[in-house]
Amino acid sequence: MAISCASSSCRGQRFDTVGVEPLIEGLCFDALIADKAFDSNVIIADLNERGAKVVISQHSRRAKPLPLDAEMYKWRHLIENFFCKLKEFKRIAMRAEKTDQSFKAIIHLAAAVINSR
């Protein structure tokens, strides 16, 4: 099983990594698929301790690039493309829904529309 973490933009925010530890605490997984916002030495060290693969788009400023599983990286790319397609829907991009339930419903609706194209 792989876990995917995607932020709201390609560059991410400075503190996107703060919520990762509680999110993955107690979970067993083989890989973490994420974007550049999650390219953190702390996260990578935690993944290495767990024996999980690191499938994270790396910052260009990383002195020594990490080895990547090319096949899993293709999945990261597909997930990233799907989020870009979701953001074509204005209500999702602007987070116009007021409740978690209505936001989840609009994502399901948008996913169905995307799938039918």
PDB file of N, CA and C in Angstrom, residues 54-117:
ATOM      1  N   VAL A  54      10.630   6.119  -0.728  1.00  0.00           N
ATOM      2  CA  VAL A  54      10.428   7.558  -0.832  1.00  0.00           C
ATOM      3  C   VAL A  54      10.147   7.880  -2.302  1.00  0.00           C
ATOM      4  N   VAL A  55       8.921   8.325  -2.578  1.00  0.00           N
ATOM      5  CA  VAL A  55       8.544   8.684  -3.950  1.00  0.00           C
ATOM      6  C   VAL A  55       8.077  10.137  -3.887  1.00  0.00           C
ATOM      7  N   ILE A  56       9.044  11.027  -3.757  1.00  0.00           N
ATOM      8  CA  ILE A  56       8.777  12.447  -3.575  1.00  0.00           C
ATOM      9  C   ILE A  56       9.519  13.232  -4.648  1.00  0.00           C
ATOM     10  N   SER A  57       8.798  14.148  -5.292  1.00  0.00           N
ATOM     11  CA  SER A  57       9.434  15.052  -6.237  1.00  0.00           C
ATOM     12  C   SER A  57      10.413  15.908  -5.437  1.00  0.00           C
ATOM     13  N   GLN A  58      11.671  15.915  -5.826  1.00  0.00           N
ATOM     14  CA  GLN A  58      12.710  16.534  -5.007  1.00  0.00           C
ATOM     15  C   GLN A  58      12.987  17.972  -5.401  1.00  0.00           C
ATOM     16  N   HIS A  59      13.325  18.760  -4.379  1.00  0.00           N
ATOM     17  CA  HIS A  59      13.727  20.146  -4.619  1.00  0.00           C
ATOM     18  C   HIS A  59      15.032  20.159  -5.407  1.00  0.00           C
ATOM     19  N   SER A  60      15.159  21.113  -6.303  1.00  0.00           N
ATOM     20  CA  SER A  60      16.384  21.224  -7.094  1.00  0.00           C
ATOM     21  C   SER A  60      17.569  21.611  -6.214  1.00  0.00           C
ATOM     22  N   ARG A  61      17.307  22.184  -5.052  1.00  0.00           N
ATOM     23  CA  ARG A  61      18.403  22.596  -4.167  1.00  0.00           C
ATOM     24  C   ARG A  61      18.981  21.438  -3.353  1.00  0.00           C
ATOM     25  N   ARG A  62      18.376  20.250  -3.446  1.00  0.00           N
ATOM     26  CA  ARG A  62      18.892  19.082  -2.726  1.00  0.00           C
ATOM     27  C   ARG A  62      20.280  18.758  -3.279  1.00  0.00           C
ATOM     28  N   ALA A  63      21.295  18.779  -2.408  1.00  0.00           N
ATOM     29  CA  ALA A  63      22.679  18.587  -2.828  1.00  0.00           C
ATOM     30  C   ALA A  63      22.916  17.210  -3.446  1.00  0.00           C
ATOM     31  N   LYS A  64      22.358  16.178  -2.817  1.00  0.00           N
ATOM     32  CA  LYS A  64      22.541  14.816  -3.301  1.00  0.00           C
ATOM     33  C   LYS A  64      21.160  14.217  -3.556  1.00  0.00           C
ATOM     34  N   PRO A  65      20.754  14.130  -4.826  1.00  0.00           N
ATOM     35  CA  PRO A  65      19.419  13.587  -5.136  1.00  0.00           C
ATOM     36  C   PRO A  65      19.246  12.165  -4.601  1.00  0.00           C
ATOM     37  N   LEU A  66      18.039  11.887  -4.127  1.00  0.00           N
ATOM     38  CA  LEU A  66      17.721  10.567  -3.598  1.00  0.00           C
ATOM     39  C   LEU A  66      17.351   9.632  -4.744  1.00  0.00           C
ATOM     40  N   PRO A  67      17.658   8.346  -4.605  1.00  0.00           N
ATOM     41  CA  PRO A  67      17.248   7.400  -5.648  1.00  0.00           C
ATOM     42  C   PRO A  67      15.727   7.248  -5.648  1.00  0.00           C
ATOM     43  N   LEU A  68      15.140   7.135  -6.837  1.00  0.00           N
ATOM     44  CA  LEU A  68      13.691   7.005  -6.960  1.00  0.00           C
ATOM     45  C   LEU A  68      13.330   5.725  -7.693  1.00  0.00           C
ATOM     46  N   ASP A  69      12.205   5.169  -7.323  1.00  0.00           N
ATOM     47  CA  ASP A  69      11.629   4.036  -8.034  1.00  0.00           C
ATOM     48  C   ASP A  69      10.856   4.616  -9.217  1.00  0.00           C
ATOM     49  N   ALA A  70      11.368   4.434 -10.425  1.00  0.00           N
ATOM     50  CA  ALA A  70      10.782   5.056 -11.617  1.00  0.00           C
ATOM     51  C   ALA A  70       9.331   4.638 -11.843  1.00  0.00           C
ATOM     52  N   GLU A  71       9.014   3.388 -11.591  1.00  0.00           N
ATOM     53  CA  GLU A  71       7.644   2.899 -11.804  1.00  0.00           C
ATOM     54  C   GLU A  71       6.674   3.568 -10.822  1.00  0.00           C
ATOM     55  N   MET A  72       7.073   3.669  -9.561  1.00  0.00           N
ATOM     56  CA  MET A  72       6.212   4.325  -8.570  1.00  0.00           C
ATOM     57  C   MET A  72       6.105   5.816  -8.843  1.00  0.00           C
ATOM     58  N   TYR A  73       7.181   6.413  -9.370  1.00  0.00           N
ATOM     59  CA  TYR A  73       7.161   7.841  -9.672  1.00  0.00           C
ATOM     60  C   TYR A  73       6.122   8.132 -10.749  1.00  0.00           C
ATOM     61  N   LYS A  74       5.886   7.181 -11.668  1.00  0.00           N
ATOM     62  CA  LYS A  74       4.838   7.352 -12.684  1.00  0.00           C
ATOM     63  C   LYS A  74       3.476   7.493 -12.010  1.00  0.00           C
ATOM     64  N   TRP A  75       3.247   6.734 -10.937  1.00  0.00           N
ATOM     65  CA  TRP A  75       1.980   6.835 -10.207  1.00  0.00           C
ATOM     66  C   TRP A  75       1.848   8.199  -9.550  1.00  0.00           C
ATOM     67  N   ARG A  76       2.949   8.726  -9.011  1.00  0.00           N
ATOM     68  CA  ARG A  76       2.926  10.060  -8.414  1.00  0.00           C
ATOM     69  C   ARG A  76       2.498  11.080  -9.453  1.00  0.00           C
ATOM     70  N   HIS A  77       3.035  10.925 -10.654  1.00  0.00           N
ATOM     71  CA  HIS A  77       2.705  11.839 -11.751  1.00  0.00           C
ATOM     72  C   HIS A  77       1.214  11.754 -12.103  1.00  0.00           C
ATOM     73  N   LEU A  78       0.659  10.547 -12.140  1.00  0.00           N
ATOM     74  CA  LEU A  78      -0.767  10.381 -12.435  1.00  0.00           C
ATOM     75  C   LEU A  78      -1.634  11.036 -11.363  1.00  0.00           C
ATOM     76  N   ILE A  79      -1.244  10.871 -10.113  1.00  0.00           N
ATOM     77  CA  ILE A  79      -1.993  11.477  -9.010  1.00  0.00           C
ATOM     78  C   ILE A  79      -1.936  13.002  -9.120  1.00  0.00           C
ATOM     79  N   GLU A  80      -0.761  13.533  -9.397  1.00  0.00           N
ATOM     80  CA  GLU A  80      -0.595  14.983  -9.548  1.00  0.00           C
ATOM     81  C   GLU A  80      -1.461  15.511 -10.688  1.00  0.00           C
ATOM     82  N   ASN A  81      -1.501  14.776 -11.799  1.00  0.00           N
ATOM     83  CA  ASN A  81      -2.348  15.180 -12.923  1.00  0.00           C
ATOM     84  C   ASN A  81      -3.818  15.180 -12.537  1.00  0.00           C
ATOM     85  N   PHE A  82      -4.241  14.197 -11.744  1.00  0.00           N
ATOM     86  CA  PHE A  82      -5.630  14.139 -11.316  1.00  0.00           C
ATOM     87  C   PHE A  82      -5.990  15.354 -10.455  1.00  0.00           C
ATOM     88  N   PHE A  83      -5.089  15.737  -9.530  1.00  0.00           N
ATOM     89  CA  PHE A  83      -5.355  16.923  -8.714  1.00  0.00           C
ATOM     90  C   PHE A  83      -5.456  18.172  -9.577  1.00  0.00           C
ATOM     91  N   CYS A  84      -4.624  18.264 -10.619  1.00  0.00           N
ATOM     92  CA  CYS A  84      -4.710  19.405 -11.538  1.00  0.00           C
ATOM     93  C   CYS A  84      -6.061  19.424 -12.243  1.00  0.00           C
ATOM     94  N   LYS A  85      -6.553  18.259 -12.647  1.00  0.00           N
ATOM     95  CA  LYS A  85      -7.869  18.188 -13.285  1.00  0.00           C
ATOM     96  C   LYS A  85      -8.970  18.567 -12.313  1.00  0.00           C
ATOM     97  N   LEU A  86      -8.848  18.147 -11.051  1.00  0.00           N
ATOM     98  CA  LEU A  86      -9.846  18.524 -10.046  1.00  0.00           C
ATOM     99  C   LEU A  86      -9.907  20.037  -9.864  1.00  0.00           C
ATOM    100  N   LYS A  87      -8.750  20.676  -9.924  1.00  0.00           N
ATOM    101  CA  LYS A  87      -8.692  22.123  -9.707  1.00  0.00           C
ATOM    102  C   LYS A  87      -9.292  22.919 -10.855  1.00  0.00           C
ATOM    103  N   GLU A  88      -9.624  22.243 -11.972  1.00  0.00           N
ATOM    104  CA  GLU A  88     -10.321  22.922 -13.067  1.00  0.00           C
ATOM    105  C   GLU A  88     -11.739  23.291 -12.636  1.00  0.00           C
ATOM    106  N   PHE A  89     -12.242  22.623 -11.612  1.00  0.00           N
ATOM    107  CA  PHE A  89     -13.573  22.907 -11.097  1.00  0.00           C
ATOM    108  C   PHE A  89     -13.448  24.030 -10.063  1.00  0.00           C
ATOM    109  N   LYS A  90     -14.036  25.150 -10.388  1.00  0.00           N
ATOM    110  CA  LYS A  90     -13.865  26.361  -9.592  1.00  0.00           C
ATOM    111  C   LYS A  90     -14.216  26.166  -8.116  1.00  0.00           C
ATOM    112  N   ARG A  91     -15.291  25.456  -7.818  1.00  0.00           N
ATOM    113  CA  ARG A  91     -15.713  25.272  -6.429  1.00  0.00           C
ATOM    114  C   ARG A  91     -14.665  24.496  -5.627  1.00  0.00           C
ATOM    115  N   ILE A  92     -13.943  23.606  -6.294  1.00  0.00           N
ATOM    116  CA  ILE A  92     -12.898  22.844  -5.606  1.00  0.00           C
ATOM    117  C   ILE A  92     -11.657  23.711  -5.439  1.00  0.00           C
ATOM    118  N   ALA A  93     -11.254  24.386  -6.518  1.00  0.00           N
ATOM    119  CA  ALA A  93     -10.056  25.222  -6.468  1.00  0.00           C
ATOM    120  C   ALA A  93     -10.180  26.324  -5.420  1.00  0.00           C
ATOM    121  N   MET A  94     -11.379  26.878  -5.268  1.00  0.00           N
ATOM    122  CA  MET A  94     -11.597  27.972  -4.315  1.00  0.00           C
ATOM    123  C   MET A  94     -12.018  27.480  -2.939  1.00  0.00           C
ATOM    124  N   ARG A  95     -12.220  26.167  -2.799  1.00  0.00           N
ATOM    125  CA  ARG A  95     -12.696  25.567  -1.552  1.00  0.00           C
ATOM    126  C   ARG A  95     -13.964  26.262  -1.069  1.00  0.00           C
ATOM    127  N   ALA A  96     -14.928  26.374  -2.004  1.00  0.00           N
ATOM    128  CA  ALA A  96     -16.159  27.109  -1.748  1.00  0.00           C
ATOM    129  C   ALA A  96     -17.126  26.369  -0.834  1.00  0.00           C
ATOM    130  N   GLU A  97     -16.983  25.065  -0.721  1.00  0.00           N
ATOM    131  CA  GLU A  97     -17.905  24.293   0.117  1.00  0.00           C
ATOM    132  C   GLU A  97     -17.596  24.559   1.589  1.00  0.00           C
ATOM    133  N   LYS A  98     -18.636  24.710   2.389  1.00  0.00           N
ATOM    134  CA  LYS A  98     -18.465  25.087   3.795  1.00  0.00           C
ATOM    135  C   LYS A  98     -18.257  23.903   4.731  1.00  0.00           C
ATOM    136  N   THR A  99     -18.742  22.730   4.354  1.00  0.00           N
ATOM    137  CA  THR A  99     -18.612  21.579   5.251  1.00  0.00           C
ATOM    138  C   THR A  99     -17.765  20.491   4.595  1.00  0.00           C
ATOM    139  N   ASP A 100     -17.194  19.636   5.421  1.00  0.00           N
ATOM    140  CA  ASP A 100     -16.400  18.522   4.898  1.00  0.00           C
ATOM    141  C   ASP A 100     -17.250  17.621   4.021  1.00  0.00           C
ATOM    142  N   GLN A 101     -18.490  17.394   4.447  1.00  0.00           N
ATOM    143  CA  GLN A 101     -19.381  16.506   3.704  1.00  0.00           C
ATOM    144  C   GLN A 101     -19.701  17.067   2.315  1.00  0.00           C
ATOM    145  N   SER A 102     -19.977  18.356   2.216  1.00  0.00           N
ATOM    146  CA  SER A 102     -20.289  18.927   0.909  1.00  0.00           C
ATOM    147  C   SER A 102     -19.039  19.010   0.028  1.00  0.00           C
ATOM    148  N   PHE A 103     -17.863  19.256   0.645  1.00  0.00           N
ATOM    149  CA  PHE A 103     -16.621  19.278  -0.126  1.00  0.00           C
ATOM    150  C   PHE A 103     -16.323  17.888  -0.693  1.00  0.00           C
ATOM    151  N   LYS A 104     -16.520  16.865   0.146  1.00  0.00           N
ATOM    152  CA  LYS A 104     -16.324  15.481  -0.302  1.00  0.00           C
ATOM    153  C   LYS A 104     -17.289  15.156  -1.448  1.00  0.00           C
ATOM    154  N   ALA A 105     -18.526  15.608  -1.330  1.00  0.00           N
ATOM    155  CA  ALA A 105     -19.524  15.343  -2.368  1.00  0.00           C
ATOM    156  C   ALA A 105     -19.142  15.997  -3.694  1.00  0.00           C
ATOM    157  N   ILE A 106     -18.642  17.230  -3.650  1.00  0.00           N
ATOM    158  CA  ILE A 106     -18.271  17.922  -4.892  1.00  0.00           C
ATOM    159  C   ILE A 106     -17.042  17.272  -5.521  1.00  0.00           C
ATOM    160  N   ILE A 107     -16.143  16.741  -4.692  1.00  0.00           N
ATOM    161  CA  ILE A 107     -14.985  16.019  -5.238  1.00  0.00           C
ATOM    162  C   ILE A 107     -15.442  14.741  -5.937  1.00  0.00           C
ATOM    163  N   HIS A 108     -16.371  14.017  -5.329  1.00  0.00           N
ATOM    164  CA  HIS A 108     -16.911  12.805  -5.966  1.00  0.00           C
ATOM    165  C   HIS A 108     -17.597  13.147  -7.285  1.00  0.00           C
ATOM    166  N   LEU A 109     -18.346  14.228  -7.295  1.00  0.00           N
ATOM    167  CA  LEU A 109     -19.037  14.654  -8.515  1.00  0.00           C
ATOM    168  C   LEU A 109     -18.031  15.032  -9.597  1.00  0.00           C
ATOM    169  N   ALA A 110     -17.021  15.802  -9.237  1.00  0.00           N
ATOM    170  CA  ALA A 110     -15.988  16.208 -10.195  1.00  0.00           C
ATOM    171  C   ALA A 110     -15.222  14.990 -10.705  1.00  0.00           C
ATOM    172  N   ALA A 111     -14.917  14.041  -9.829  1.00  0.00           N
ATOM    173  CA  ALA A 111     -14.199  12.828 -10.241  1.00  0.00           C
ATOM    174  C   ALA A 111     -15.024  12.031 -11.233  1.00  0.00           C
ATOM    175  N   ALA A 112     -16.345  11.982 -11.012  1.00  0.00           N
ATOM    176  CA  ALA A 112     -17.224  11.267 -11.953  1.00  0.00           C
ATOM    177  C   ALA A 112     -17.227  11.953 -13.315  1.00  0.00           C
ATOM    178  N   VAL A 113     -17.247  13.279 -13.315  1.00  0.00           N
ATOM    179  CA  VAL A 113     -17.216  14.026 -14.579  1.00  0.00           C
ATOM    180  C   VAL A 113     -15.891  13.770 -15.297  1.00  0.00           C
ATOM    181  N   ILE A 114     -14.772  13.839 -14.551  1.00  0.00           N
ATOM    182  CA  ILE A 114     -13.452  13.591 -15.136  1.00  0.00           C
ATOM    183  C   ILE A 114     -13.387  12.196 -15.722  1.00  0.00           C
ATOM    184  N   ASN A 115     -13.907  11.214 -14.998  1.00  0.00           N
ATOM    185  CA  ASN A 115     -13.881   9.820 -15.452  1.00  0.00           C
ATOM    186  C   ASN A 115     -14.725   9.619 -16.705  1.00  0.00           C
ATOM    187  N   SER A 116     -15.776  10.414 -16.860  1.00  0.00           N
ATOM    188  CA  SER A 116     -16.658  10.233 -18.027  1.00  0.00           C
ATOM    189  C   SER A 116     -16.118  10.887 -19.289  1.00  0.00           C
ATOM    190  N   ARG A 117     -15.072  11.697 -19.188  1.00  0.00           N
ATOM    191  CA  ARG A 117     -14.517  12.397 -20.363  1.00  0.00           C
ATOM    192  C   ARG A 117     -13.811  11.447 -21.280  1.00  0.00           C
TER     193      ARG A 117
END
